[in-house]
């Protein structure tokens, strides 16, 4: 598939690089050809192509959003998505690792407001980028789980397919309002690892009997 990335920093690059190795085409959407992360990504993986943001959206099957949350409205509102799947990998983080929207609404639902003609799916936020770079936990019999939330089943199925290819167990946790709870899982992971010293390769697992 053709996958566009808006934001190709730690999160965007980790996902794009692994998905390119699985055979997908990667398009980096940019508004600045001198962007440090764009140049860094091109140097690390010359297979990536760079197009303007709207060209990248138009030329891709699925779009990843991996930018600082505070710039999302200005990036998204001018773009037209024509019903394509937009994966929200961003987190609204407030002071003291609190929820940046005071837990009143998820960041993903705001992303859906700003990209009204996209099908927004929340995924890839419940871990730090370390668990997006390397998904191999081969000494265990369970895989790390990657959860998805969204309003449209077909869009979630596309993301779950990518999750499987990346090596995760994957699970649909419900509609986009569930993203608020995923964002709280993120805050818990971030506080545990970045503040309390838990290992950055710690992941969540889904066990059922
Ligand atoms: N870091 C993590 O462990 C982690 C894990 C899960 C989710 N997240 C979330 O994922 C998102 C990205 O995090 P990250 O760690 O990947 O950040 P990052 O490494 O700083 O990358 C941010 C990307 O956004 C681009 N960007 C920044 N300002 C921009 C603007 N005004 N216009 C266009 N592009 C702009 C940057 O381009 P330039 O190089 O040009 O600045 C870069 O490509 C955040 O919302 C974060 O909360 C982070």
mmCIF file of N, CA and C in Angstrom, residues 87-176:
data_model
loop_
_atom_site.group_PDB
_atom_site.id
_atom_site.type_symbol
_atom_site.label_atom_id
_atom_site.label_comp_id
_atom_site.label_asym_id
_atom_site.label_seq_id
_atom_site.Cartn_x
_atom_site.Cartn_y
_atom_site.Cartn_z
ATOM 1 N N UNK A 87 -4.693 7.852 10.495
ATOM 2 C CA UNK A 87 -4.339 7.236 11.779
ATOM 3 C C UNK A 87 -3.768 8.309 12.688
ATOM 4 N N UNK A 88 -4.443 8.531 13.787
ATOM 5 C CA UNK A 88 -3.988 9.543 14.747
ATOM 6 C C UNK A 88 -3.006 8.889 15.719
ATOM 7 N N UNK A 89 -1.736 9.235 15.549
ATOM 8 C CA UNK A 89 -0.678 8.715 16.436
ATOM 9 C C UNK A 89 -0.291 9.776 17.466
ATOM 10 N N UNK A 90 -1.055 10.837 17.591
ATOM 11 C CA UNK A 90 -0.624 11.980 18.413
ATOM 12 C C UNK A 90 -1.289 11.944 19.790
ATOM 13 N N UNK A 91 -0.637 12.628 20.722
ATOM 14 C CA UNK A 91 -1.164 12.662 22.087
ATOM 15 C C UNK A 91 -1.241 14.091 22.594
ATOM 16 N N UNK A 92 -2.406 14.500 23.116
ATOM 17 C CA UNK A 92 -2.473 15.796 23.780
ATOM 18 C C UNK A 92 -1.953 15.653 25.212
ATOM 19 N N UNK A 93 -0.797 16.226 25.475
ATOM 20 C CA UNK A 93 -0.199 16.090 26.815
ATOM 21 C C UNK A 93 -0.135 17.462 27.460
ATOM 22 N N UNK A 94 -0.658 17.555 28.688
ATOM 23 C CA UNK A 94 -0.679 18.819 29.411
ATOM 24 C C UNK A 94 0.370 18.841 30.508
ATOM 25 N N UNK A 95 0.326 19.874 31.362
ATOM 26 C CA UNK A 95 1.326 20.020 32.421
ATOM 27 C C UNK A 95 1.337 18.810 33.356
ATOM 28 N N UNK A 96 2.552 18.385 33.739
ATOM 29 C CA UNK A 96 2.671 17.273 34.691
ATOM 30 C C UNK A 96 2.201 15.948 34.117
ATOM 31 N N UNK A 97 2.331 15.787 32.797
ATOM 32 C CA UNK A 97 1.851 14.567 32.100
ATOM 33 C C UNK A 97 0.377 14.329 32.418
ATOM 34 N N UNK A 98 -0.394 15.397 32.303
ATOM 35 C CA UNK A 98 -1.856 15.293 32.419
ATOM 36 C C UNK A 98 -2.449 15.239 31.006
ATOM 37 N N UNK A 99 -3.752 14.975 30.925
ATOM 38 C CA UNK A 99 -4.398 14.965 29.611
ATOM 39 C C UNK A 99 -4.517 16.417 29.114
ATOM 40 N N UNK A 100 -4.023 16.650 27.913
ATOM 41 C CA UNK A 100 -3.929 18.018 27.389
ATOM 42 C C UNK A 100 -5.264 18.678 27.104
ATOM 43 N N UNK A 101 -6.352 17.899 27.063
ATOM 44 C CA UNK A 101 -7.693 18.478 26.868
ATOM 45 C C UNK A 101 -8.528 18.264 28.130
ATOM 46 N N UNK A 102 -7.838 18.127 29.248
ATOM 47 C CA UNK A 102 -8.456 17.968 30.572
ATOM 48 C C UNK A 102 -9.452 16.818 30.608
ATOM 49 N N UNK A 103 -9.218 15.808 29.783
ATOM 50 C CA UNK A 103 -10.041 14.588 29.740
ATOM 51 C C UNK A 103 -11.502 14.861 29.370
ATOM 52 N N UNK A 104 -11.757 16.031 28.764
ATOM 53 C CA UNK A 104 -13.152 16.345 28.393
ATOM 54 C C UNK A 104 -13.509 15.681 27.067
ATOM 55 N N UNK A 105 -12.519 15.545 26.209
ATOM 56 C CA UNK A 105 -12.702 14.920 24.886
ATOM 57 C C UNK A 105 -11.335 14.363 24.490
ATOM 58 N N UNK A 106 -11.345 13.325 23.670
ATOM 59 C CA UNK A 106 -10.040 12.786 23.245
ATOM 60 C C UNK A 106 -9.416 13.681 22.185
ATOM 61 N N UNK A 107 -8.098 13.603 22.091
ATOM 62 C CA UNK A 107 -7.403 14.277 20.998
ATOM 63 C C UNK A 107 -7.868 13.742 19.654
ATOM 64 N N UNK A 108 -8.141 12.437 19.591
ATOM 65 C CA UNK A 108 -8.556 11.825 18.323
ATOM 66 C C UNK A 108 -9.893 12.389 17.836
ATOM 67 N N UNK A 109 -10.801 12.677 18.780
ATOM 68 C CA UNK A 109 -12.077 13.266 18.348
ATOM 69 C C UNK A 109 -11.881 14.699 17.845
ATOM 70 N N UNK A 110 -10.900 15.416 18.416
ATOM 71 C CA UNK A 110 -10.574 16.745 17.882
ATOM 72 C C UNK A 110 -9.963 16.599 16.480
ATOM 73 N N UNK A 111 -9.082 15.600 16.325
ATOM 74 C CA UNK A 111 -8.498 15.345 14.999
ATOM 75 C C UNK A 111 -9.621 15.070 13.984
ATOM 76 N N UNK A 112 -10.637 14.298 14.397
ATOM 77 C CA UNK A 112 -11.760 14.013 13.496
ATOM 78 C C UNK A 112 -12.520 15.302 13.142
ATOM 79 N N UNK A 113 -12.652 16.214 14.106
ATOM 80 C CA UNK A 113 -13.299 17.509 13.806
ATOM 81 C C UNK A 113 -12.489 18.296 12.784
ATOM 82 N N UNK A 114 -11.158 18.292 12.951
ATOM 83 C CA UNK A 114 -10.291 19.091 12.070
ATOM 84 C C UNK A 114 -10.119 18.450 10.694
ATOM 85 N N UNK A 115 -10.268 17.132 10.624
ATOM 86 C CA UNK A 115 -10.158 16.401 9.352
ATOM 87 C C UNK A 115 -11.507 15.726 9.128
ATOM 88 N N UNK A 116 -12.512 16.552 8.878
ATOM 89 C CA UNK A 116 -13.896 16.066 8.911
ATOM 90 C C UNK A 116 -14.186 15.033 7.830
ATOM 91 N N UNK A 117 -13.477 15.085 6.707
ATOM 92 C CA UNK A 117 -13.755 14.122 5.636
ATOM 93 C C UNK A 117 -12.780 12.936 5.650
ATOM 94 N N UNK A 118 -12.120 12.714 6.791
ATOM 95 C CA UNK A 118 -11.266 11.526 6.950
ATOM 96 C C UNK A 118 -11.972 10.530 7.864
ATOM 97 N N UNK A 119 -11.524 9.280 7.815
ATOM 98 C CA UNK A 119 -11.982 8.260 8.771
ATOM 99 C C UNK A 119 -10.864 8.091 9.784
ATOM 100 N N UNK A 120 -11.014 8.694 10.960
ATOM 101 C CA UNK A 120 -9.916 8.719 11.933
ATOM 102 C C UNK A 120 -9.907 7.442 12.768
ATOM 103 N N UNK A 121 -8.720 6.870 12.890
ATOM 104 C CA UNK A 121 -8.496 5.699 13.748
ATOM 105 C C UNK A 121 -7.364 6.055 14.700
ATOM 106 N N UNK A 122 -7.570 5.817 15.984
ATOM 107 C CA UNK A 122 -6.495 6.054 16.949
ATOM 108 C C UNK A 122 -5.693 4.770 17.113
ATOM 109 N N UNK A 123 -4.386 4.885 16.970
ATOM 110 C CA UNK A 123 -3.525 3.729 17.255
ATOM 111 C C UNK A 123 -2.096 4.218 17.444
ATOM 112 N N UNK A 124 -1.234 3.334 17.899
ATOM 113 C CA UNK A 124 0.213 3.564 18.034
ATOM 114 C C UNK A 124 0.588 4.561 19.121
ATOM 115 N N UNK A 125 -0.339 4.922 19.999
ATOM 116 C CA UNK A 125 0.021 5.934 21.004
ATOM 117 C C UNK A 125 0.233 5.343 22.390
ATOM 118 N N UNK A 126 -0.089 4.081 22.588
ATOM 119 C CA UNK A 126 -0.076 3.572 23.970
ATOM 120 C C UNK A 126 1.313 3.178 24.451
ATOM 121 N N UNK A 127 2.326 3.360 23.574
ATOM 122 C CA UNK A 127 3.717 3.087 23.930
ATOM 123 C C UNK A 127 4.586 4.258 23.516
ATOM 124 N N UNK A 128 5.808 4.300 24.047
ATOM 125 C CA UNK A 128 6.812 5.185 23.492
ATOM 126 C C UNK A 128 7.294 4.644 22.151
ATOM 127 N N UNK A 129 8.018 5.480 21.423
ATOM 128 C CA UNK A 129 8.490 5.102 20.081
ATOM 129 C C UNK A 129 9.391 3.859 20.115
ATOM 130 N N UNK A 130 9.974 3.560 21.284
ATOM 131 C CA UNK A 130 10.874 2.398 21.377
ATOM 132 C C UNK A 130 10.155 1.110 20.985
ATOM 133 N N UNK A 131 8.876 1.023 21.321
ATOM 134 C CA UNK A 131 8.106 -0.181 21.011
ATOM 135 C C UNK A 131 7.460 -0.116 19.632
ATOM 136 N N UNK A 132 7.694 1.000 18.920
ATOM 137 C CA UNK A 132 7.307 1.095 17.506
ATOM 138 C C UNK A 132 8.521 0.767 16.631
ATOM 139 N N UNK A 133 9.712 1.097 17.138
ATOM 140 C CA UNK A 133 10.951 0.791 16.411
ATOM 141 C C UNK A 133 11.176 -0.711 16.373
ATOM 142 N N UNK A 134 10.978 -1.348 17.518
ATOM 143 C CA UNK A 134 11.286 -2.774 17.640
ATOM 144 C C UNK A 134 10.101 -3.482 18.275
ATOM 145 N N UNK A 135 9.441 -4.330 17.480
ATOM 146 C CA UNK A 135 8.242 -5.013 17.971
ATOM 147 C C UNK A 135 8.531 -6.488 18.265
ATOM 148 N N UNK A 136 9.820 -6.844 18.278
ATOM 149 C CA UNK A 136 10.160 -8.264 18.461
ATOM 150 C C UNK A 136 10.325 -8.604 19.937
ATOM 151 N N UNK A 137 9.444 -9.421 20.419
ATOM 152 C CA UNK A 137 9.496 -9.869 21.806
ATOM 153 C C UNK A 137 9.537 -11.389 21.773
ATOM 154 N N UNK A 138 10.488 -11.921 20.963
ATOM 155 C CA UNK A 138 10.411 -13.328 20.577
ATOM 156 C C UNK A 138 10.652 -14.293 21.729
ATOM 157 N N UNK A 139 11.225 -13.852 22.840
ATOM 158 C CA UNK A 139 11.439 -14.826 23.909
ATOM 159 C C UNK A 139 10.142 -15.122 24.672
ATOM 160 N N UNK A 140 9.077 -14.368 24.359
ATOM 161 C CA UNK A 140 7.785 -14.608 25.004
ATOM 162 C C UNK A 140 6.818 -15.267 24.022
ATOM 163 N N UNK A 141 5.799 -15.932 24.549
ATOM 164 C CA UNK A 141 4.807 -16.550 23.680
ATOM 165 C C UNK A 141 3.682 -15.586 23.350
ATOM 166 N N UNK A 142 3.593 -14.476 24.063
ATOM 167 C CA UNK A 142 2.571 -13.477 23.734
ATOM 168 C C UNK A 142 3.245 -12.299 23.035
ATOM 169 N N UNK A 143 2.451 -11.640 22.172
ATOM 170 C CA UNK A 143 2.971 -10.470 21.466
ATOM 171 C C UNK A 143 2.476 -9.211 22.179
ATOM 172 N N UNK A 144 3.170 -8.085 22.018
ATOM 173 C CA UNK A 144 2.624 -6.839 22.537
ATOM 174 C C UNK A 144 1.319 -6.523 21.818
ATOM 175 N N UNK A 145 0.359 -5.969 22.526
ATOM 176 C CA UNK A 145 -0.922 -5.656 21.880
ATOM 177 C C UNK A 145 -0.913 -4.203 21.416
ATOM 178 N N UNK A 146 -1.513 -3.978 20.237
ATOM 179 C CA UNK A 146 -1.718 -2.620 19.741
ATOM 180 C C UNK A 146 -3.220 -2.435 19.559
ATOM 181 N N UNK A 147 -3.759 -1.482 20.303
ATOM 182 C CA UNK A 147 -5.205 -1.274 20.332
ATOM 183 C C UNK A 147 -5.614 -0.231 19.286
ATOM 184 N N UNK A 148 -6.821 -0.389 18.738
ATOM 185 C CA UNK A 148 -7.321 0.600 17.772
ATOM 186 C C UNK A 148 -8.725 1.025 18.191
ATOM 187 N N UNK A 149 -9.013 2.310 17.980
ATOM 188 C CA UNK A 149 -10.364 2.850 18.215
ATOM 189 C C UNK A 149 -10.745 3.697 17.012
ATOM 190 N N UNK A 150 -12.005 3.612 16.611
ATOM 191 C CA UNK A 150 -12.455 4.407 15.471
ATOM 192 C C UNK A 150 -13.922 4.136 15.212
ATOM 193 N N UNK A 151 -14.525 4.995 14.397
ATOM 194 C CA UNK A 151 -15.967 4.872 14.163
ATOM 195 C C UNK A 151 -16.300 3.955 12.997
ATOM 196 N N UNK A 152 -15.339 3.673 12.121
ATOM 197 C CA UNK A 152 -15.652 2.902 10.919
ATOM 198 C C UNK A 152 -14.873 1.592 10.898
ATOM 199 N N UNK A 153 -15.616 0.502 10.821
ATOM 200 C CA UNK A 153 -15.016 -0.835 10.894
ATOM 201 C C UNK A 153 -13.982 -1.055 9.801
ATOM 202 N N UNK A 154 -14.281 -0.605 8.560
ATOM 203 C CA UNK A 154 -13.359 -0.856 7.439
ATOM 204 C C UNK A 154 -12.020 -0.146 7.668
ATOM 205 N N UNK A 155 -12.085 1.067 8.207
ATOM 206 C CA UNK A 155 -10.845 1.823 8.458
ATOM 207 C C UNK A 155 -10.032 1.130 9.553
ATOM 208 N N UNK A 156 -10.721 0.657 10.587
ATOM 209 C CA UNK A 156 -10.005 -0.038 11.669
ATOM 210 C C UNK A 156 -9.380 -1.328 11.148
ATOM 211 N N UNK A 157 -10.079 -2.013 10.229
ATOM 212 C CA UNK A 157 -9.532 -3.265 9.683
ATOM 213 C C UNK A 157 -8.227 -3.003 8.938
ATOM 214 N N UNK A 158 -8.142 -1.880 8.228
ATOM 215 C CA UNK A 158 -6.892 -1.544 7.522
ATOM 216 C C UNK A 158 -5.745 -1.382 8.519
ATOM 217 N N UNK A 159 -6.024 -0.697 9.626
ATOM 218 C CA UNK A 159 -4.972 -0.436 10.614
ATOM 219 C C UNK A 159 -4.598 -1.738 11.328
ATOM 220 N N UNK A 160 -5.595 -2.560 11.592
ATOM 221 C CA UNK A 160 -5.307 -3.836 12.269
ATOM 222 C C UNK A 160 -4.450 -4.738 11.388
ATOM 223 N N UNK A 161 -4.665 -4.681 10.068
ATOM 224 C CA UNK A 161 -3.818 -5.454 9.139
ATOM 225 C C UNK A 161 -2.363 -4.983 9.242
ATOM 226 N N UNK A 162 -2.169 -3.661 9.276
ATOM 227 C CA UNK A 162 -0.797 -3.127 9.415
ATOM 228 C C UNK A 162 -0.201 -3.550 10.758
ATOM 229 N N UNK A 163 -1.010 -3.530 11.810
ATOM 230 C CA UNK A 163 -0.524 -3.937 13.132
ATOM 231 C C UNK A 163 -0.030 -5.379 13.111
ATOM 232 N N UNK A 164 -0.793 -6.238 12.447
ATOM 233 C CA UNK A 164 -0.412 -7.652 12.355
ATOM 234 C C UNK A 164 0.913 -7.782 11.602
ATOM 235 N N UNK A 165 1.023 -7.047 10.492
ATOM 236 C CA UNK A 165 2.274 -7.105 9.712
ATOM 237 C C UNK A 165 3.458 -6.630 10.548
ATOM 238 N N UNK A 166 3.224 -5.647 11.412
ATOM 239 C CA UNK A 166 4.313 -5.102 12.237
ATOM 240 C C UNK A 166 4.694 -6.043 13.376
ATOM 241 N N UNK A 167 3.857 -7.036 13.642
ATOM 242 C CA UNK A 167 4.213 -8.017 14.663
ATOM 243 C C UNK A 167 3.447 -7.886 15.971
ATOM 244 N N UNK A 168 2.409 -7.057 15.986
ATOM 245 C CA UNK A 168 1.615 -6.900 17.201
ATOM 246 C C UNK A 168 0.418 -7.848 17.193
ATOM 247 N N UNK A 169 -0.054 -8.213 18.381
ATOM 248 C CA UNK A 169 -1.430 -8.674 18.549
ATOM 249 C C UNK A 169 -2.265 -7.399 18.403
ATOM 250 N N UNK A 170 -3.453 -7.473 17.819
ATOM 251 C CA UNK A 170 -4.216 -6.233 17.670
ATOM 252 C C UNK A 170 -5.661 -6.437 18.079
ATOM 253 N N UNK A 171 -6.265 -5.383 18.571
ATOM 254 C CA UNK A 171 -7.617 -5.484 19.123
ATOM 255 C C UNK A 171 -8.372 -4.188 18.883
ATOM 256 N N UNK A 172 -9.629 -4.353 18.434
ATOM 257 C CA UNK A 172 -10.533 -3.212 18.228
ATOM 258 C C UNK A 172 -11.221 -2.919 19.562
ATOM 259 N N UNK A 173 -10.986 -1.734 20.119
ATOM 260 C CA UNK A 173 -11.552 -1.438 21.446
ATOM 261 C C UNK A 173 -12.834 -0.610 21.369
ATOM 262 N N UNK A 174 -13.292 -0.299 20.130
ATOM 263 C CA UNK A 174 -14.569 0.389 20.039
ATOM 264 C C UNK A 174 -14.481 1.675 19.244
ATOM 265 N N UNK A 175 -15.491 2.532 19.443
ATOM 266 C CA UNK A 175 -15.574 3.739 18.612
ATOM 267 C C UNK A 175 -14.571 4.799 19.071
ATOM 268 N N UNK A 176 -14.579 5.937 18.385
ATOM 269 C CA UNK A 176 -13.508 6.921 18.614
ATOM 270 C C UNK A 176 -13.554 7.533 20.015
#
